[in-house]
Amino acid sequence: MAGPAGVELTGSVDDRFGEILTPEALGFLATLQREFGARRRELLGLRAERQEELARGGTLDFPADTADIRQDDTWRVADPAPGLEDRRVEITGPTDRKMTINALNSGAKVWLADFEDANTPLWENMVGGQLNLRDALDRTIDFETGGKSYTLKPDEELATIVVRPRGWHLDEKHVLVDGERMSGSLFDFGLYFFHCARRQLDKGKGPYFYLPKMESRHEARLWNDVFNLAQDLLEIPRGTIRATVLIETIPAAFEMEEILYELRDHSAGLNAGRWDYLFSVIKKFRSRGRQFLLPERNAITMTAPFMRAYTELLVRTCHKRGAHAIGGMAAFIPSRRDEEVNKAAFEKVRADKTRESEDGFDGSWVAHPGMVDICREVFDGVLGDRPNQRDRLREDVSVAASDLLAVEKTPGEITEAGLRNNISVGLQYIATWLGGNGAVGIFNLMEDAATAEIARSQVWQWIHNDVELAEGPKVTPELVERLIDEELGKIRESYGDAYDEKRFAEAVSLFKEVALADEYADFLTVPAYERMP
């Protein structure tokens, strides 16, 4: 397809993709990439430098050079934008046609329309998802399949759309600008903003975003500059965009106020991205020995001291600055066949959301429409008719750097069952991801890339820190190889005719690459993306 000068598309433009990949839209993307691509690469380089410092024994702390921002009590973020005042229940999910309708109809206040961890970056998903969002705003998305109709409710009953683009570390390989891959972040943000910003404004809302994987205030400043240029190019007033930042890396936890400050004219708050946060803790301190060794994934709860410090500081920071504090994901999903599983899942979700609401969060996430009502019920009990509890300042909270780093205080053990679970979840998730689906129900939990990252990272860390299982054996590559074979046999038997030999062979190969190699891969989705068409 012919596009603007210097822009090359290597992905298909069949079917309706040309409606999204117009010359004007591609020109808009190219402007963003040319303006900000070099800064993005520079900031990714700073991430690598920080990782090297930590590997040499360095630590993290609240930056001394921004103490004046933290100590200045006068500044606040922008007031909540239309559709974002009340966020007591938010649902997450990819942007396929069925999920788009179900999420918007779910009764949640907000839908995180995900181009990131609950999505697989197949070209068809990335462009098709943009089409679905535009069609939803135009109310032309209704369809029938298998004798069932999917139809949008009236606009006033729909969730507010908040789009999550890919993180700064990811490319979009199907679009080259001046011979280089463009940023996946700018591709996802740019297409949605170009096609849907005015549509959203016409409906009385606006272009809203969730920003993932951020590690510093400098990355927040880059996003703010992107927003300003994008608004200028489309002649939309600055400050129209709103963005909620996921605090899901441990470096970002030390710069929460600075991140809000950099985005203050566009800020809609912070979210406690708990699963990626755990992944980040493991990744950043993976070679630092027992001090940063966590128990197995399913034993880590939000009551662990370092996780309590993180979430309480987030609420305190947000409410001090007039911003929303949004709680984390309840990954439990209901079962259609097992009422006992359902009962346990609902009890865990209720306990999780009760803790968050009592801590001062203004709302929280669920992964399944079946969990919307229970989350809303819990937050209704605290909020009543109020849209949020931003006035609850949590001045009782005082968190030191050492509290955020107190990983060794986490209770729990590392067992063979935990190791097997990491292997099984990793294999099943990767196989499904390579098949084009990024949100996968495994063992009654909705798994996305974050939980798969924890699973494979723990295996890597346990091997490289000579961890012994509670049952005695040391975690070695040889042990993991044997358990991979055994768990694959169980998966094959469980899947039956649905088992895809080729896909699981690819999953085993990739899992070994990111869990057993001497060199740690920063993100499993990066080598996985290179295996996709």
Tab-separated table of C-alpha atoms in Angstrom, residues 337 423-433 437 439-443 447 487-501 503-504 507:
chain	number	residue	atom	x	y	z
A	337	ARG	CA	-18.911	-26.265	35.935
A	423	ILE	CA	6.238	-24.259	34.147
A	424	SER	CA	2.677	-25.290	33.268
A	425	VAL	CA	1.306	-21.753	33.270
A	426	GLY	CA	4.277	-20.531	31.248
A	427	LEU	CA	3.896	-23.203	28.583
A	428	GLN	CA	0.125	-22.873	28.280
A	429	TYR	CA	0.219	-19.095	28.174
A	430	ILE	CA	2.995	-18.886	25.590
A	431	ALA	CA	1.283	-21.446	23.347
A	432	THR	CA	-1.970	-19.498	23.444
A	433	TRP	CA	-0.155	-16.170	22.991
A	437	ASN	CA	-4.806	-14.724	22.252
A	439	ALA	CA	-5.796	-13.291	27.854
A	440	VAL	CA	-5.996	-16.930	28.883
A	441	GLY	CA	-7.966	-18.724	31.591
A	442	ILE	CA	-5.623	-21.241	33.272
A	443	PHE	CA	-6.450	-23.007	36.545
A	447	GLU	CA	-3.501	-15.011	32.995
A	487	GLU	CA	3.994	-31.026	32.679
A	488	LEU	CA	3.735	-31.118	28.890
A	489	GLY	CA	2.409	-34.660	29.156
A	490	LYS	CA	-0.277	-33.490	31.596
A	491	ILE	CA	-1.214	-30.611	29.290
A	492	ARG	CA	-1.442	-32.959	26.311
A	493	GLU	CA	-3.768	-35.255	28.218
A	494	SER	CA	-5.884	-32.367	29.535
A	495	TYR	CA	-6.281	-30.685	26.135
A	496	GLY	CA	-7.149	-33.865	24.255
A	497	ASP	CA	-8.021	-33.141	20.618
A	498	ALA	CA	-7.409	-29.425	21.178
A	499	TYR	CA	-3.699	-30.034	21.807
A	500	ASP	CA	-1.596	-28.375	19.093
A	501	GLU	CA	1.713	-30.258	18.806
A	503	ARG	CA	2.294	-24.700	18.876
A	504	PHE	CA	3.397	-26.345	22.116
A	507	ALA	CA	6.134	-22.739	23.440
